[in-house]
Amino acid sequence: MTADSTTATGLKWAAASGGGKLLQVVTGTTSTIANVASATFADTNLTATITPSANTSKILILTQQLFRADATGADDRQGRVRLRRDSTTIWDTGLNEMGIYVASNSGALQSVQLFNYAYMDSPATTSAITYKTQCASGSDNMSANYQSTVSSIHLLEIGA
């Protein structure tokens, strides 16, 4: 409804706005295992590239990825996962938030966790953008796409 002094009620129906429409979907998958044994972030082989049709578009990123973390000592271990847009980190689990966590009293333990997460990005560009996941190990070893499980990243362009 909009105001319109030329009508008897002072109101009229307006045309629907163009925002919120799904403009395109791009999917990337991998089943290649990525082993990380360092606190330095490394690529997990999960990536996809999208070229937004407008600089006002938003990109909804949906990911599903299986991780395994090992702990062989007496200490608890933690791993981290992050999402990157080109060379910029846009989301990170942090060490004490939703990261991979393995509790150990002594001996070898293993934690296997399926990460499903969504993130809405506002890249403000019409250039090609590459999104990817990375992980870092606070454990003895961390594997992304564990047991060659198919991991996926879906990029949905949403019109503003």
PDB file of C-alpha atoms in Angstrom:
ATOM      1  CA  MET A   1       0.000   0.000   0.000  1.00  0.00           C
ATOM      2  CA  THR A   2       1.153   3.506  -0.788  1.00  0.00           C
ATOM      3  CA  ALA A   3      -0.299   6.942  -0.151  1.00  0.00           C
ATOM      4  CA  ASP A   4      -2.148   8.443  -3.144  1.00  0.00           C
ATOM      5  CA  SER A   5      -4.208  11.618  -2.707  1.00  0.00           C
ATOM      6  CA  THR A   6      -5.941  11.075  -6.067  1.00  0.00           C
ATOM      7  CA  THR A   7      -7.900   8.083  -4.770  1.00  0.00           C
ATOM      8  CA  ALA A   8     -11.017   8.214  -2.586  1.00  0.00           C
ATOM      9  CA  THR A   9      -9.302   6.384   0.307  1.00  0.00           C
ATOM     10  CA  GLY A  10      -5.950   8.134  -0.053  1.00  0.00           C
ATOM     11  CA  LEU A  11      -4.295   4.718  -0.538  1.00  0.00           C
ATOM     12  CA  LYS A  12      -3.570   2.414  -3.459  1.00  0.00           C
ATOM     13  CA  TRP A  13      -1.868  -0.907  -4.050  1.00  0.00           C
ATOM     14  CA  ALA A  14       1.762  -0.583  -5.175  1.00  0.00           C
ATOM     15  CA  ALA A  15       3.697  -2.949  -7.400  1.00  0.00           C
ATOM     16  CA  ALA A  16       5.691  -5.558  -5.514  1.00  0.00           C
ATOM     17  CA  SER A  17       9.352  -4.711  -4.973  1.00  0.00           C
ATOM     18  CA  GLY A  18      12.014  -6.709  -6.839  1.00  0.00           C
ATOM     19  CA  GLY A  19      14.073  -7.786  -3.814  1.00  0.00           C
ATOM     20  CA  GLY A  20      14.467 -11.232  -2.361  1.00  0.00           C
ATOM     21  CA  LYS A  21      14.448 -13.176  -5.603  1.00  0.00           C
ATOM     22  CA  LEU A  22      16.754 -16.110  -6.200  1.00  0.00           C
ATOM     23  CA  LEU A  23      18.841 -15.093  -9.225  1.00  0.00           C
ATOM     24  CA  GLN A  24      21.288 -17.988  -9.570  1.00  0.00           C
ATOM     25  CA  VAL A  25      22.715 -21.020  -7.773  1.00  0.00           C
ATOM     26  CA  VAL A  26      26.278 -22.335  -8.049  1.00  0.00           C
ATOM     27  CA  THR A  27      27.385 -25.573  -6.380  1.00  0.00           C
ATOM     28  CA  GLY A  28      30.843 -26.916  -5.668  1.00  0.00           C
ATOM     29  CA  THR A  29      31.628 -30.389  -4.328  1.00  0.00           C
ATOM     30  CA  THR A  30      34.681 -32.390  -3.352  1.00  0.00           C
ATOM     31  CA  SER A  31      35.454 -35.786  -1.897  1.00  0.00           C
ATOM     32  CA  THR A  32      39.218 -35.225  -1.801  1.00  0.00           C
ATOM     33  CA  ILE A  33      40.515 -35.605   1.754  1.00  0.00           C
ATOM     34  CA  ALA A  34      42.503 -32.666   3.135  1.00  0.00           C
ATOM     35  CA  ASN A  35      44.756 -33.538   6.091  1.00  0.00           C
ATOM     36  CA  VAL A  36      45.977 -30.707   8.311  1.00  0.00           C
ATOM     37  CA  ALA A  37      48.403 -31.083  11.219  1.00  0.00           C
ATOM     38  CA  SER A  38      49.142 -27.428  11.865  1.00  0.00           C
ATOM     39  CA  ALA A  39      47.607 -24.380  13.527  1.00  0.00           C
ATOM     40  CA  THR A  40      48.051 -22.618  10.170  1.00  0.00           C
ATOM     41  CA  PHE A  41      44.864 -22.586   8.095  1.00  0.00           C
ATOM     42  CA  ALA A  42      44.882 -24.717   4.942  1.00  0.00           C
ATOM     43  CA  ASP A  43      42.382 -25.196   2.107  1.00  0.00           C
ATOM     44  CA  THR A  44      39.944 -28.099   2.447  1.00  0.00           C
ATOM     45  CA  ASN A  45      39.419 -28.538  -1.322  1.00  0.00           C
ATOM     46  CA  LEU A  46      35.839 -27.216  -1.030  1.00  0.00           C
ATOM     47  CA  THR A  47      35.344 -24.184  -3.288  1.00  0.00           C
ATOM     48  CA  ALA A  48      32.926 -22.525  -5.727  1.00  0.00           C
ATOM     49  CA  THR A  49      32.949 -19.331  -7.801  1.00  0.00           C
ATOM     50  CA  ILE A  50      29.999 -17.059  -8.571  1.00  0.00           C
ATOM     51  CA  THR A  51      29.658 -13.824 -10.532  1.00  0.00           C
ATOM     52  CA  PRO A  52      26.853 -11.689  -9.052  1.00  0.00           C
ATOM     53  CA  SER A  53      24.561  -9.994 -11.581  1.00  0.00           C
ATOM     54  CA  ALA A  54      24.260  -6.807  -9.463  1.00  0.00           C
ATOM     55  CA  ASN A  55      26.477  -5.163  -6.858  1.00  0.00           C
ATOM     56  CA  THR A  56      23.473  -4.982  -4.516  1.00  0.00           C
ATOM     57  CA  SER A  57      22.977  -8.765  -4.529  1.00  0.00           C
ATOM     58  CA  LYS A  58      23.587 -10.869  -1.444  1.00  0.00           C
ATOM     59  CA  ILE A  59      25.173 -14.321  -1.572  1.00  0.00           C
ATOM     60  CA  LEU A  60      23.788 -17.013   0.730  1.00  0.00           C
ATOM     61  CA  ILE A  61      26.503 -19.631   1.320  1.00  0.00           C
ATOM     62  CA  LEU A  62      25.381 -23.091   2.489  1.00  0.00           C
ATOM     63  CA  THR A  63      28.038 -25.678   3.308  1.00  0.00           C
ATOM     64  CA  GLN A  64      28.112 -29.281   4.446  1.00  0.00           C
ATOM     65  CA  GLN A  65      31.443 -30.848   5.341  1.00  0.00           C
ATOM     66  CA  LEU A  66      32.610 -33.811   7.449  1.00  0.00           C
ATOM     67  CA  PHE A  67      35.673 -33.322   9.690  1.00  0.00           C
ATOM     68  CA  ARG A  68      37.713 -35.682  11.854  1.00  0.00           C
ATOM     69  CA  ALA A  69      40.099 -34.554  14.582  1.00  0.00           C
ATOM     70  CA  ASP A  70      42.532 -36.740  16.535  1.00  0.00           C
ATOM     71  CA  ALA A  71      44.034 -36.351  20.012  1.00  0.00           C
ATOM     72  CA  THR A  72      46.765 -38.746  21.077  1.00  0.00           C
ATOM     73  CA  GLY A  73      48.058 -37.015  24.202  1.00  0.00           C
ATOM     74  CA  ALA A  74      46.657 -36.130  27.595  1.00  0.00           C
ATOM     75  CA  ASP A  75      45.463 -32.669  26.501  1.00  0.00           C
ATOM     76  CA  ASP A  76      42.203 -31.610  24.926  1.00  0.00           C
ATOM     77  CA  ARG A  77      42.569 -30.496  21.303  1.00  0.00           C
ATOM     78  CA  GLN A  78      40.617 -28.091  19.176  1.00  0.00           C
ATOM     79  CA  GLY A  79      40.340 -27.414  15.462  1.00  0.00           C
ATOM     80  CA  ARG A  80      38.889 -24.476  13.577  1.00  0.00           C
ATOM     81  CA  VAL A  81      36.960 -24.028  10.358  1.00  0.00           C
ATOM     82  CA  ARG A  82      36.604 -20.792   8.410  1.00  0.00           C
ATOM     83  CA  LEU A  83      34.901 -19.475   5.289  1.00  0.00           C
ATOM     84  CA  ARG A  84      36.734 -17.169   2.880  1.00  0.00           C
ATOM     85  CA  ARG A  85      35.622 -14.823   0.120  1.00  0.00           C
ATOM     86  CA  ASP A  86      38.674 -14.634  -2.150  1.00  0.00           C
ATOM     87  CA  SER A  87      41.428 -13.730   0.370  1.00  0.00           C
ATOM     88  CA  THR A  88      39.118 -12.364   3.101  1.00  0.00           C
ATOM     89  CA  THR A  89      37.893 -14.430   6.057  1.00  0.00           C
ATOM     90  CA  ILE A  90      34.162 -13.792   6.456  1.00  0.00           C
ATOM     91  CA  TRP A  91      33.307 -16.466   9.058  1.00  0.00           C
ATOM     92  CA  ASP A  92      35.376 -18.411  11.607  1.00  0.00           C
ATOM     93  CA  THR A  93      34.284 -20.946  14.226  1.00  0.00           C
ATOM     94  CA  GLY A  94      36.811 -19.679  16.774  1.00  0.00           C
ATOM     95  CA  LEU A  95      38.505 -21.971  19.254  1.00  0.00           C
ATOM     96  CA  ASN A  96      35.862 -21.978  21.946  1.00  0.00           C
ATOM     97  CA  GLU A  97      32.716 -21.600  19.896  1.00  0.00           C
ATOM     98  CA  MET A  98      31.602 -24.203  17.331  1.00  0.00           C
ATOM     99  CA  GLY A  99      35.070 -25.539  16.526  1.00  0.00           C
ATOM    100  CA  ILE A 100      36.041 -29.190  16.371  1.00  0.00           C
ATOM    101  CA  TYR A 101      36.773 -30.367  19.908  1.00  0.00           C
ATOM    102  CA  VAL A 102      38.394 -33.572  21.155  1.00  0.00           C
ATOM    103  CA  ALA A 103      38.558 -34.264  24.908  1.00  0.00           C
ATOM    104  CA  SER A 104      41.327 -36.615  26.007  1.00  0.00           C
ATOM    105  CA  ASN A 105      42.332 -37.978  29.401  1.00  0.00           C
ATOM    106  CA  SER A 106      45.080 -40.091  27.933  1.00  0.00           C
ATOM    107  CA  GLY A 107      45.347 -42.303  24.921  1.00  0.00           C
ATOM    108  CA  ALA A 108      44.051 -41.824  21.415  1.00  0.00           C
ATOM    109  CA  LEU A 109      40.657 -40.294  20.765  1.00  0.00           C
ATOM    110  CA  GLN A 110      38.887 -39.234  17.617  1.00  0.00           C
ATOM    111  CA  SER A 111      36.033 -36.811  17.010  1.00  0.00           C
ATOM    112  CA  VAL A 112      34.025 -36.889  13.783  1.00  0.00           C
ATOM    113  CA  GLN A 113      31.666 -33.962  13.213  1.00  0.00           C
ATOM    114  CA  LEU A 114      29.433 -32.923  10.338  1.00  0.00           C
ATOM    115  CA  PHE A 115      29.430 -29.153   9.868  1.00  0.00           C
ATOM    116  CA  ASN A 116      26.357 -27.612   8.240  1.00  0.00           C
ATOM    117  CA  TYR A 117      26.358 -23.845   8.254  1.00  0.00           C
ATOM    118  CA  ALA A 118      24.880 -20.883   6.434  1.00  0.00           C
ATOM    119  CA  TYR A 119      26.292 -17.407   5.968  1.00  0.00           C
ATOM    120  CA  MET A 120      24.773 -14.388   4.188  1.00  0.00           C
ATOM    121  CA  ASP A 121      27.420 -12.251   2.467  1.00  0.00           C
ATOM    122  CA  SER A 122      27.116  -8.784   0.898  1.00  0.00           C
ATOM    123  CA  PRO A 123      30.102  -8.662  -1.476  1.00  0.00           C
ATOM    124  CA  ALA A 124      29.070  -5.435  -3.323  1.00  0.00           C
ATOM    125  CA  THR A 125      30.600  -6.480  -6.652  1.00  0.00           C
ATOM    126  CA  THR A 126      29.757  -7.875 -10.064  1.00  0.00           C
ATOM    127  CA  SER A 127      33.167  -9.510 -10.412  1.00  0.00           C
ATOM    128  CA  ALA A 128      33.730 -13.246  -9.981  1.00  0.00           C
ATOM    129  CA  ILE A 129      34.052 -14.257  -6.315  1.00  0.00           C
ATOM    130  CA  THR A 130      35.542 -17.509  -5.052  1.00  0.00           C
ATOM    131  CA  TYR A 131      34.284 -18.889  -1.745  1.00  0.00           C
ATOM    132  CA  LYS A 132      36.153 -21.701   0.034  1.00  0.00           C
ATOM    133  CA  THR A 133      36.531 -23.376   3.393  1.00  0.00           C
ATOM    134  CA  GLN A 134      39.750 -23.812   5.329  1.00  0.00           C
ATOM    135  CA  CYS A 135      40.656 -25.550   8.561  1.00  0.00           C
ATOM    136  CA  ALA A 136      43.432 -25.423  11.139  1.00  0.00           C
ATOM    137  CA  SER A 137      44.339 -28.159  13.550  1.00  0.00           C
ATOM    138  CA  GLY A 138      44.707 -27.726  17.245  1.00  0.00           C
ATOM    139  CA  SER A 139      44.780 -31.509  17.366  1.00  0.00           C
ATOM    140  CA  ASP A 140      47.409 -33.969  16.237  1.00  0.00           C
ATOM    141  CA  ASN A 141      45.672 -34.277  12.883  1.00  0.00           C
ATOM    142  CA  MET A 142      42.499 -32.976  11.307  1.00  0.00           C
ATOM    143  CA  SER A 143      40.879 -34.267   8.133  1.00  0.00           C
ATOM    144  CA  ALA A 144      38.301 -32.445   6.032  1.00  0.00           C
ATOM    145  CA  ASN A 145      36.019 -34.513   3.783  1.00  0.00           C
ATOM    146  CA  TYR A 146      36.789 -37.468   6.039  1.00  0.00           C
ATOM    147  CA  GLN A 147      36.636 -40.917   4.406  1.00  0.00           C
ATOM    148  CA  SER A 148      36.177 -39.229   1.012  1.00  0.00           C
ATOM    149  CA  THR A 149      32.694 -38.115   1.994  1.00  0.00           C
ATOM    150  CA  VAL A 150      31.237 -35.695  -0.554  1.00  0.00           C
ATOM    151  CA  SER A 151      31.238 -32.165   0.851  1.00  0.00           C
ATOM    152  CA  SER A 152      29.266 -29.347  -0.760  1.00  0.00           C
ATOM    153  CA  ILE A 153      29.127 -25.575  -0.929  1.00  0.00           C
ATOM    154  CA  HIS A 154      26.097 -23.858  -2.472  1.00  0.00           C
ATOM    155  CA  LEU A 155      26.178 -20.188  -3.468  1.00  0.00           C
ATOM    156  CA  LEU A 156      22.746 -18.578  -3.894  1.00  0.00           C
ATOM    157  CA  GLU A 157      22.566 -15.078  -5.355  1.00  0.00           C
ATOM    158  CA  ILE A 158      19.656 -13.179  -3.805  1.00  0.00           C
ATOM    159  CA  GLY A 159      18.422 -10.026  -5.555  1.00  0.00           C
ATOM    160  CA  ALA A 160      18.284  -6.910  -3.379  1.00  0.00           C
TER     161      ALA A 160
END
